[in-house]
Amino acid sequence: MIRNDIRALTAYEVPDASGLIKLDAMENPYPLPDSLRRTLAERLATADIHRYPDAAMEGLREKIAARHGVSPAQILLGNGSDEIIQMLMIAADQGACAAPSPSFVMYELVAKWLRRPFTAIPLDEHFDLDADRFLQVVGREKASLAFLACPNNPTGNLWAAGDVERIAADFGGLLVIDEAYAPFADRDHLHLVCEHVLVLRTFSKIGWAGLRLGYAVGHASLISELNKVRLPYNINTLSQIAADVLLDHFEVFDEQAASIRKERERMQRALGAFPDIQTYPSQTNFVTIRVPDAGQAFRHLLERRILIKRLGGHAMLENCLRITIGTPEQNDQVLEALKELYA
Ligand SMILES: Cc1ncc(COP(=O)(O)O)c(C=O)c1O
């Protein structure tokens, strides 16, 4: 009844975080301000939920397009950027999908679901990307689709602009530059968008994880092809209304992202001062560290009611932990807990 390769998979696991300081999923730690919550509630009360949602979402796409100075025809909306990753894997030419490794797990997982061969191209020991090697392997494997997470999850770093640009210029297939962490990074790649290069964004990390809204910015002809594999009404009415309201108050989220960036710098410095902790550069809203015993550190933080992510399943991530940047108070609690182990 069910394919054997699907049976062999394990479902994506989300740990129960009730009662814990939740620093495992790169969410924004700041809830919506009360005044904005009230405005949102008033607008949500007008929702016609007995009708299907607006299928074309012209207004919402216009608002998002205006933020980037592109046309609405260049915007594709997804139920999270995860859904757009799936659309890309469905629609792209047959052939392998390639991505550096380690990187975002959904690229490989969705490729497996759709029986698309997956080529993982290892990063070096600093989690850096070798563009020559990348281009050589995608050429050899005849990859038709490639993902570059810029900055990368779970390593946190942003690969050199020249390397990303060279891959964009020389890769013969469809290149997806996944900018889930753009609000926390020093640069983006929207200027690279063309017939074969697409940029992926999400609102999840800047404070709207619960809405499930991501988008692609691409050439209008590419977006119109991808739109053919978008399930009808993929963005529900409540998310559409909420996004419309929140986009009019984006300064709130820009400010929060700025304080998260500041806290990230403070955390990097504080974590770097522990002789037993190796830190990696981050341009995201999380820091990745290597400790002598990740299991012990994970359990110790959990005892202090702090949930972080223990990175596993990859030889290069042995004893690595990924800590989402929280509020200053939450970050202090992380540092206190780590001091108990490593001071
Ligand atoms: C690199 C990267 N891309 C995409 C996503 C998925 O985001 P969304 O919540 O929009 O599905 C994530 C989430 O962690 C991510 O790290």
CSV table of N, CA, C and O in Angstrom, one decimal, residues 22-122:
chain,number,residue,atom,x,y,z
A,22,LYS,N,12.0,28.1,24.4
A,22,LYS,CA,12.1,27.4,23.1
A,22,LYS,C,13.1,28.1,22.2
A,22,LYS,O,12.9,29.1,21.6
A,23,LEU,N,14.3,27.5,22.1
A,23,LEU,CA,15.4,28.0,21.3
A,23,LEU,C,15.9,27.0,20.3
A,23,LEU,O,17.1,26.8,20.1
A,24,ASP,N,14.9,26.2,19.7
A,24,ASP,CA,15.3,25.1,18.9
A,24,ASP,C,15.0,25.3,17.4
A,24,ASP,O,15.4,24.5,16.6
A,25,ALA,N,14.1,26.3,17.1
A,25,ALA,CA,13.6,26.3,15.7
A,25,ALA,C,13.7,27.7,15.0
A,25,ALA,O,12.9,27.9,14.1
A,26,MET,N,14.6,28.5,15.4
A,26,MET,CA,14.9,29.8,14.7
A,26,MET,C,13.6,30.7,14.7
A,26,MET,O,13.4,31.4,13.7
A,27,GLU,N,12.8,30.6,15.7
A,27,GLU,CA,11.7,31.5,15.7
A,27,GLU,C,12.1,32.8,16.4
A,27,GLU,O,13.1,32.9,17.1
A,28,ASN,N,11.3,33.9,16.1
A,28,ASN,CA,11.5,35.2,16.7
A,28,ASN,C,11.0,35.1,18.2
A,28,ASN,O,9.9,34.7,18.4
A,29,PRO,N,11.8,35.4,19.2
A,29,PRO,CA,11.4,35.2,20.5
A,29,PRO,C,10.3,36.3,21.0
A,29,PRO,O,9.7,36.1,22.1
A,30,TYR,N,10.1,37.3,20.2
A,30,TYR,CA,9.2,38.4,20.6
A,30,TYR,C,7.8,38.2,20.1
A,30,TYR,O,7.6,38.1,18.9
A,31,PRO,N,6.8,38.1,21.0
A,31,PRO,CA,5.4,38.0,20.6
A,31,PRO,C,5.0,39.3,19.9
A,31,PRO,O,5.7,40.4,20.1
A,32,LEU,N,3.9,39.3,19.3
A,32,LEU,CA,3.3,40.6,18.7
A,32,LEU,C,3.0,41.6,19.7
A,32,LEU,O,2.4,41.3,20.8
A,33,PRO,N,3.4,42.9,19.5
A,33,PRO,CA,3.0,43.9,20.5
A,33,PRO,C,1.5,44.0,20.6
A,33,PRO,O,0.7,43.7,19.6
A,34,ASP,N,0.9,44.3,21.8
A,34,ASP,CA,-0.5,44.3,22.1
A,34,ASP,C,-1.3,45.1,21.1
A,34,ASP,O,-2.4,44.7,20.6
A,35,SER,N,-0.8,46.3,20.7
A,35,SER,CA,-1.6,47.2,19.8
A,35,SER,C,-1.8,46.5,18.5
A,35,SER,O,-2.9,46.5,17.9
A,36,LEU,N,-0.7,45.9,18.0
A,36,LEU,CA,-0.8,45.2,16.7
A,36,LEU,C,-1.7,44.0,16.8
A,36,LEU,O,-2.4,43.6,15.8
A,37,ARG,N,-1.6,43.3,17.9
A,37,ARG,CA,-2.5,42.1,18.1
A,37,ARG,C,-4.0,42.5,18.0
A,37,ARG,O,-4.7,41.8,17.4
A,38,ARG,N,-4.3,43.7,18.6
A,38,ARG,CA,-5.7,44.2,18.5
A,38,ARG,C,-6.1,44.5,17.1
A,38,ARG,O,-7.2,44.1,16.6
A,39,THR,N,-5.2,45.2,16.4
A,39,THR,CA,-5.5,45.6,15.0
A,39,THR,C,-5.7,44.3,14.2
A,39,THR,O,-6.6,44.2,13.4
A,40,LEU,N,-4.8,43.3,14.4
A,40,LEU,CA,-4.9,42.0,13.7
A,40,LEU,C,-6.2,41.3,14.0
A,40,LEU,O,-6.9,40.9,13.1
A,41,ALA,N,-6.6,41.3,15.3
A,41,ALA,CA,-7.9,40.6,15.7
A,41,ALA,C,-9.1,41.3,15.0
A,41,ALA,O,-10.0,40.6,14.5
A,42,GLU,N,-9.1,42.6,14.9
A,42,GLU,CA,-10.2,43.3,14.3
A,42,GLU,C,-10.3,42.9,12.8
A,42,GLU,O,-11.4,42.6,12.3
A,43,ARG,N,-9.1,42.8,12.1
A,43,ARG,CA,-9.2,42.5,10.7
A,43,ARG,C,-9.5,41.0,10.5
A,43,ARG,O,-10.3,40.7,9.6
A,44,LEU,N,-9.0,40.1,11.4
A,44,LEU,CA,-9.3,38.7,11.3
A,44,LEU,C,-10.8,38.4,11.5
A,44,LEU,O,-11.4,37.5,10.9
A,45,ALA,N,-11.5,39.3,12.3
A,45,ALA,CA,-12.9,39.1,12.6
A,45,ALA,C,-13.7,39.3,11.3
A,45,ALA,O,-14.9,38.9,11.2
A,46,THR,N,-13.1,40.0,10.3
A,46,THR,CA,-13.9,40.3,9.0
A,46,THR,C,-13.8,39.1,8.0
A,46,THR,O,-14.3,39.2,6.9
A,47,ALA,N,-13.0,38.1,8.4
A,47,ALA,CA,-12.7,37.0,7.4
A,47,ALA,C,-13.9,36.2,7.0
A,47,ALA,O,-14.7,35.8,7.9
A,48,ASP,N,-14.1,36.0,5.7
A,48,ASP,CA,-15.2,35.2,5.2
A,48,ASP,C,-14.7,33.7,5.1
A,48,ASP,O,-14.5,33.3,4.0
A,49,ILE,N,-14.7,33.1,6.2
A,49,ILE,CA,-14.1,31.7,6.2
A,49,ILE,C,-15.1,30.7,5.6
A,49,ILE,O,-14.7,29.5,5.5
A,50,HIS,N,-16.3,31.1,5.3
A,50,HIS,CA,-17.2,30.1,4.6
A,50,HIS,C,-16.9,30.0,3.1
A,50,HIS,O,-17.4,29.2,2.4
A,51,ARG,N,-16.0,31.0,2.7
A,51,ARG,CA,-15.6,30.9,1.3
A,51,ARG,C,-14.1,30.4,1.2
A,51,ARG,O,-13.3,30.6,2.1
A,52,TYR,N,-13.8,29.9,0.0
A,52,TYR,CA,-12.4,29.5,-0.2
A,52,TYR,C,-11.6,30.8,-0.2
A,52,TYR,O,-12.1,31.9,-0.5
A,53,PRO,N,-10.3,30.7,0.1
A,53,PRO,CA,-9.4,31.9,0.1
A,53,PRO,C,-9.3,32.5,-1.3
A,53,PRO,O,-9.6,31.9,-2.3
A,54,ASP,N,-8.8,33.8,-1.3
A,54,ASP,CA,-8.4,34.4,-2.6
A,54,ASP,C,-7.3,33.6,-3.2
A,54,ASP,O,-6.3,33.4,-2.6
A,55,ALA,N,-7.6,33.0,-4.4
A,55,ALA,CA,-6.6,32.1,-5.0
A,55,ALA,C,-5.4,32.7,-5.6
A,55,ALA,O,-4.3,32.2,-5.6
A,56,ALA,N,-5.6,33.9,-6.2
A,56,ALA,CA,-4.6,34.6,-7.0
A,56,ALA,C,-3.7,35.4,-6.1
A,56,ALA,O,-2.5,35.6,-6.3
A,57,MET,N,-4.3,36.0,-5.0
A,57,MET,CA,-3.6,36.8,-4.0
A,57,MET,C,-2.8,37.9,-4.6
A,57,MET,O,-1.7,38.3,-4.2
A,58,GLU,N,-3.5,38.6,-5.6
A,58,GLU,CA,-2.9,39.7,-6.3
A,58,GLU,C,-2.4,40.8,-5.3
A,58,GLU,O,-1.3,41.3,-5.4
A,59,GLY,N,-3.3,41.2,-4.4
A,59,GLY,CA,-3.0,42.3,-3.5
A,59,GLY,C,-1.8,42.0,-2.6
A,59,GLY,O,-0.9,42.8,-2.4
A,60,LEU,N,-1.8,40.8,-2.1
A,60,LEU,CA,-0.7,40.4,-1.2
A,60,LEU,C,0.7,40.3,-2.0
A,60,LEU,O,1.7,40.7,-1.5
A,61,ARG,N,0.6,39.7,-3.2
A,61,ARG,CA,1.8,39.6,-4.0
A,61,ARG,C,2.3,41.0,-4.4
A,61,ARG,O,3.5,41.3,-4.4
A,62,GLU,N,1.4,41.9,-4.6
A,62,GLU,CA,1.8,43.3,-4.9
A,62,GLU,C,2.5,43.9,-3.8
A,62,GLU,O,3.6,44.6,-4.0
A,63,LYS,N,2.0,43.8,-2.6
A,63,LYS,CA,2.7,44.3,-1.4
A,63,LYS,C,4.1,43.8,-1.2
A,63,LYS,O,5.0,44.5,-0.9
A,64,ILE,N,4.2,42.5,-1.4
A,64,ILE,CA,5.5,41.8,-1.2
A,64,ILE,C,6.4,42.3,-2.3
A,64,ILE,O,7.6,42.6,-2.1
A,65,ALA,N,5.9,42.3,-3.6
A,65,ALA,CA,6.7,42.7,-4.7
A,65,ALA,C,7.3,44.2,-4.5
A,65,ALA,O,8.4,44.4,-4.8
A,66,ALA,N,6.4,45.0,-4.0
A,66,ALA,CA,6.8,46.4,-3.8
A,66,ALA,C,8.0,46.5,-2.8
A,66,ALA,O,8.9,47.4,-3.0
A,67,ARG,N,8.1,45.6,-1.8
A,67,ARG,CA,9.2,45.7,-0.9
A,67,ARG,C,10.5,45.4,-1.6
A,67,ARG,O,11.6,45.8,-1.1
A,68,HIS,N,10.5,44.7,-2.7
A,68,HIS,CA,11.7,44.3,-3.4
A,68,HIS,C,11.9,45.1,-4.7
A,68,HIS,O,12.8,44.8,-5.5
A,69,GLY,N,10.9,45.9,-5.1
A,69,GLY,CA,11.0,46.7,-6.3
A,69,GLY,C,10.9,45.7,-7.5
A,69,GLY,O,11.5,46.0,-8.6
A,70,VAL,N,10.0,44.7,-7.4
A,70,VAL,CA,9.8,43.8,-8.6
A,70,VAL,C,8.3,43.8,-8.9
A,70,VAL,O,7.5,44.4,-8.2
A,71,SER,N,7.9,43.1,-9.9
A,71,SER,CA,6.5,43.1,-10.3
A,71,SER,C,5.8,41.9,-9.6
A,71,SER,O,6.4,40.9,-9.3
A,72,PRO,N,4.5,42.0,-9.3
A,72,PRO,CA,3.8,40.9,-8.6
A,72,PRO,C,3.9,39.6,-9.4
A,72,PRO,O,3.8,38.5,-8.8
A,73,ALA,N,4.1,39.7,-10.7
A,73,ALA,CA,4.2,38.5,-11.5
A,73,ALA,C,5.5,37.7,-11.2
A,73,ALA,O,5.7,36.6,-11.6
A,74,GLN,N,6.4,38.4,-10.4
A,74,GLN,CA,7.6,37.7,-10.1
A,74,GLN,C,7.6,37.1,-8.7
A,74,GLN,O,8.6,36.6,-8.2
A,75,ILE,N,6.4,37.1,-8.1
A,75,ILE,CA,6.3,36.6,-6.7
A,75,ILE,C,5.4,35.3,-6.7
A,75,ILE,O,4.2,35.3,-7.2
A,76,LEU,N,5.8,34.3,-6.1
A,76,LEU,CA,5.0,33.0,-5.9
A,76,LEU,C,4.9,32.8,-4.4
A,76,LEU,O,5.9,32.8,-3.7
A,77,LEU,N,3.7,32.6,-3.9
A,77,LEU,CA,3.5,32.4,-2.4
A,77,LEU,C,3.4,30.9,-2.1
A,77,LEU,O,2.7,30.1,-2.8
A,78,GLY,N,4.0,30.5,-1.0
A,78,GLY,CA,3.9,29.2,-0.5
A,78,GLY,C,3.5,29.1,0.9
A,78,GLY,O,3.7,30.0,1.7
A,79,ASN,N,2.9,27.9,1.3
A,79,ASN,CA,2.6,27.6,2.7
A,79,ASN,C,3.9,27.3,3.4
A,79,ASN,O,4.2,26.1,3.7
A,80,GLY,N,4.6,28.4,3.7
A,80,GLY,CA,6.0,28.2,4.2
A,80,GLY,C,6.9,28.1,2.9
A,80,GLY,O,6.4,27.6,1.9
A,81,SER,N,8.2,28.4,3.1
A,81,SER,CA,9.0,28.2,1.9
A,81,SER,C,9.2,26.7,1.6
A,81,SER,O,9.6,26.3,0.5
A,82,ASP,N,9.0,25.9,2.6
A,82,ASP,CA,9.0,24.4,2.4
A,82,ASP,C,8.2,24.0,1.3
A,82,ASP,O,8.5,23.1,0.5
A,83,GLU,N,7.0,24.6,1.2
A,83,GLU,CA,6.1,24.2,0.1
A,83,GLU,C,6.6,24.6,-1.2
A,83,GLU,O,6.4,23.9,-2.2
A,84,ILE,N,7.4,25.7,-1.3
A,84,ILE,CA,7.9,26.1,-2.6
A,84,ILE,C,9.1,25.2,-3.0
A,84,ILE,O,9.3,24.9,-4.1
A,85,ILE,N,9.8,24.7,-2.0
A,85,ILE,CA,10.9,23.7,-2.2
A,85,ILE,C,10.2,22.5,-2.9
A,85,ILE,O,10.7,22.0,-3.9
A,86,GLN,N,9.1,22.1,-2.4
A,86,GLN,CA,8.4,21.0,-3.0
A,86,GLN,C,7.9,21.3,-4.4
A,86,GLN,O,8.1,20.4,-5.3
A,87,MET,N,7.4,22.5,-4.6
A,87,MET,CA,6.9,22.8,-6.0
A,87,MET,C,8.1,22.8,-7.0
A,87,MET,O,8.0,22.3,-8.1
A,88,LEU,N,9.3,23.3,-6.5
A,88,LEU,CA,10.4,23.3,-7.4
A,88,LEU,C,10.9,21.9,-7.7
A,88,LEU,O,11.2,21.6,-8.9
A,89,MET,N,10.8,21.0,-6.8
A,89,MET,CA,11.2,19.6,-7.0
A,89,MET,C,10.3,18.9,-8.0
A,89,MET,O,10.6,18.0,-8.7
A,90,ILE,N,9.0,19.3,-7.9
A,90,ILE,CA,8.0,18.7,-8.8
A,90,ILE,C,8.2,19.2,-10.2
A,90,ILE,O,8.1,18.5,-11.2
A,91,ALA,N,8.5,20.6,-10.3
A,91,ALA,CA,8.4,21.2,-11.6
A,91,ALA,C,9.7,21.2,-12.4
A,91,ALA,O,9.7,21.2,-13.6
A,92,ALA,N,10.9,21.1,-11.7
A,92,ALA,CA,12.2,21.2,-12.4
A,92,ALA,C,12.4,20.0,-13.3
A,92,ALA,O,11.9,18.9,-13.0
A,93,ASP,N,13.2,20.2,-14.4
A,93,ASP,CA,13.6,19.2,-15.3
A,93,ASP,C,14.0,17.9,-14.5
A,93,ASP,O,14.6,18.1,-13.4
A,94,GLN,N,13.8,16.8,-15.1
A,94,GLN,CA,14.3,15.6,-14.4
A,94,GLN,C,15.8,15.7,-14.3
A,94,GLN,O,16.5,16.3,-15.1
A,95,GLY,N,16.3,15.0,-13.3
A,95,GLY,CA,17.8,15.0,-13.1
A,95,GLY,C,18.0,15.2,-11.6
A,95,GLY,O,17.1,15.4,-10.8
A,96,ALA,N,19.3,15.2,-11.2
A,96,ALA,CA,19.6,15.3,-9.8
A,96,ALA,C,19.3,16.6,-9.2
A,96,ALA,O,19.4,17.6,-9.9
A,97,CYS,N,19.1,16.7,-7.9
A,97,CYS,CA,19.0,17.9,-7.2
A,97,CYS,C,20.3,18.0,-6.3
A,97,CYS,O,20.7,17.0,-5.7
A,98,ALA,N,21.0,19.1,-6.3
A,98,ALA,CA,22.2,19.2,-5.6
A,98,ALA,C,22.2,20.3,-4.5
A,98,ALA,O,21.5,21.3,-4.7
A,99,ALA,N,22.9,20.0,-3.5
A,99,ALA,CA,23.0,21.0,-2.4
A,99,ALA,C,24.3,20.8,-1.6
A,99,ALA,O,24.8,19.6,-1.6
A,100,PRO,N,24.9,21.8,-1.1
A,100,PRO,CA,26.1,21.6,-0.2
A,100,PRO,C,25.6,20.7,1.0
A,100,PRO,O,24.4,20.7,1.3
A,101,SER,N,26.6,20.2,1.7
A,101,SER,CA,26.3,19.4,2.9
A,101,SER,C,27.3,19.6,4.0
A,101,SER,O,28.5,19.6,3.7
A,102,PRO,N,26.9,19.9,5.2
A,102,PRO,CA,25.5,19.9,5.7
A,102,PRO,C,24.7,21.2,5.3
A,102,PRO,O,25.3,22.3,5.2
A,103,SER,N,23.4,21.0,5.0
A,103,SER,CA,22.6,22.2,4.7
A,103,SER,C,21.2,21.8,5.2
A,103,SER,O,21.0,20.9,5.9
A,104,PHE,N,20.2,22.6,4.7
A,104,PHE,CA,18.8,22.4,5.2
A,104,PHE,C,18.3,21.1,4.8
A,104,PHE,O,18.3,20.7,3.6
A,105,VAL,N,17.8,20.3,5.8
A,105,VAL,CA,17.4,18.9,5.6
A,105,VAL,C,16.3,18.7,4.6
A,105,VAL,O,16.2,17.6,4.0
A,106,MET,N,15.4,19.7,4.4
A,106,MET,CA,14.2,19.5,3.6
A,106,MET,C,14.6,19.3,2.1
A,106,MET,O,13.8,18.6,1.4
A,107,TYR,N,15.8,19.8,1.7
A,107,TYR,CA,16.1,19.6,0.2
A,107,TYR,C,16.2,18.1,-0.1
A,107,TYR,O,15.7,17.6,-1.0
A,108,GLU,N,16.9,17.4,0.8
A,108,GLU,CA,17.1,16.0,0.6
A,108,GLU,C,15.8,15.2,0.8
A,108,GLU,O,15.5,14.3,0.1
A,109,LEU,N,15.1,15.6,1.9
A,109,LEU,CA,13.9,14.9,2.2
A,109,LEU,C,12.9,15.0,1.1
A,109,LEU,O,12.3,13.9,0.7
A,110,VAL,N,12.6,16.2,0.6
A,110,VAL,CA,11.6,16.3,-0.5
A,110,VAL,C,12.1,15.6,-1.7
A,110,VAL,O,11.3,15.0,-2.4
A,111,ALA,N,13.4,15.6,-2.0
A,111,ALA,CA,13.9,14.9,-3.2
A,111,ALA,C,13.6,13.4,-3.0
A,111,ALA,O,13.2,12.8,-4.0
A,112,LYS,N,13.7,12.9,-1.8
A,112,LYS,CA,13.4,11.5,-1.6
A,112,LYS,C,12.0,11.2,-1.8
A,112,LYS,O,11.6,10.2,-2.5
A,113,TRP,N,11.1,12.0,-1.3
A,113,TRP,CA,9.6,11.8,-1.5
A,113,TRP,C,9.3,11.7,-3.0
A,113,TRP,O,8.5,10.9,-3.4
A,114,LEU,N,10.0,12.5,-3.8
A,114,LEU,CA,9.7,12.6,-5.2
A,114,LEU,C,10.6,11.8,-6.1
A,114,LEU,O,10.6,11.9,-7.3
A,115,ARG,N,11.4,11.0,-5.4
A,115,ARG,CA,12.3,10.0,-6.1
A,115,ARG,C,13.2,10.8,-7.1
A,115,ARG,O,13.5,10.3,-8.2
A,116,ARG,N,13.7,11.9,-6.6
A,116,ARG,CA,14.7,12.7,-7.4
A,116,ARG,C,16.0,12.4,-6.8
A,116,ARG,O,16.2,12.5,-5.6
A,117,PRO,N,17.0,12.0,-7.7
A,117,PRO,CA,18.3,11.7,-7.1
A,117,PRO,C,18.9,12.9,-6.4
A,117,PRO,O,18.6,14.1,-6.9
A,118,PHE,N,19.6,12.8,-5.3
A,118,PHE,CA,20.1,13.9,-4.5
A,118,PHE,C,21.6,13.8,-4.4
A,118,PHE,O,22.2,12.8,-4.1
A,119,THR,N,22.3,14.9,-4.8
A,119,THR,CA,23.7,15.0,-4.7
A,119,THR,C,24.2,15.9,-3.6
A,119,THR,O,23.9,17.1,-3.7
A,120,ALA,N,24.8,15.4,-2.6
A,120,ALA,CA,25.3,16.2,-1.5
A,120,ALA,C,26.8,16.6,-1.7
A,120,ALA,O,27.6,15.7,-1.9
A,121,ILE,N,27.1,17.8,-1.7
A,121,ILE,CA,28.5,18.3,-2.0
A,121,ILE,C,29.1,18.8,-0.7
A,121,ILE,O,28.7,19.9,-0.2
A,122,PRO,N,30.0,18.1,-0.1
A,122,PRO,CA,30.5,18.4,1.2
A,122,PRO,C,31.1,19.8,1.3
A,122,PRO,O,31.9,20.2,0.4
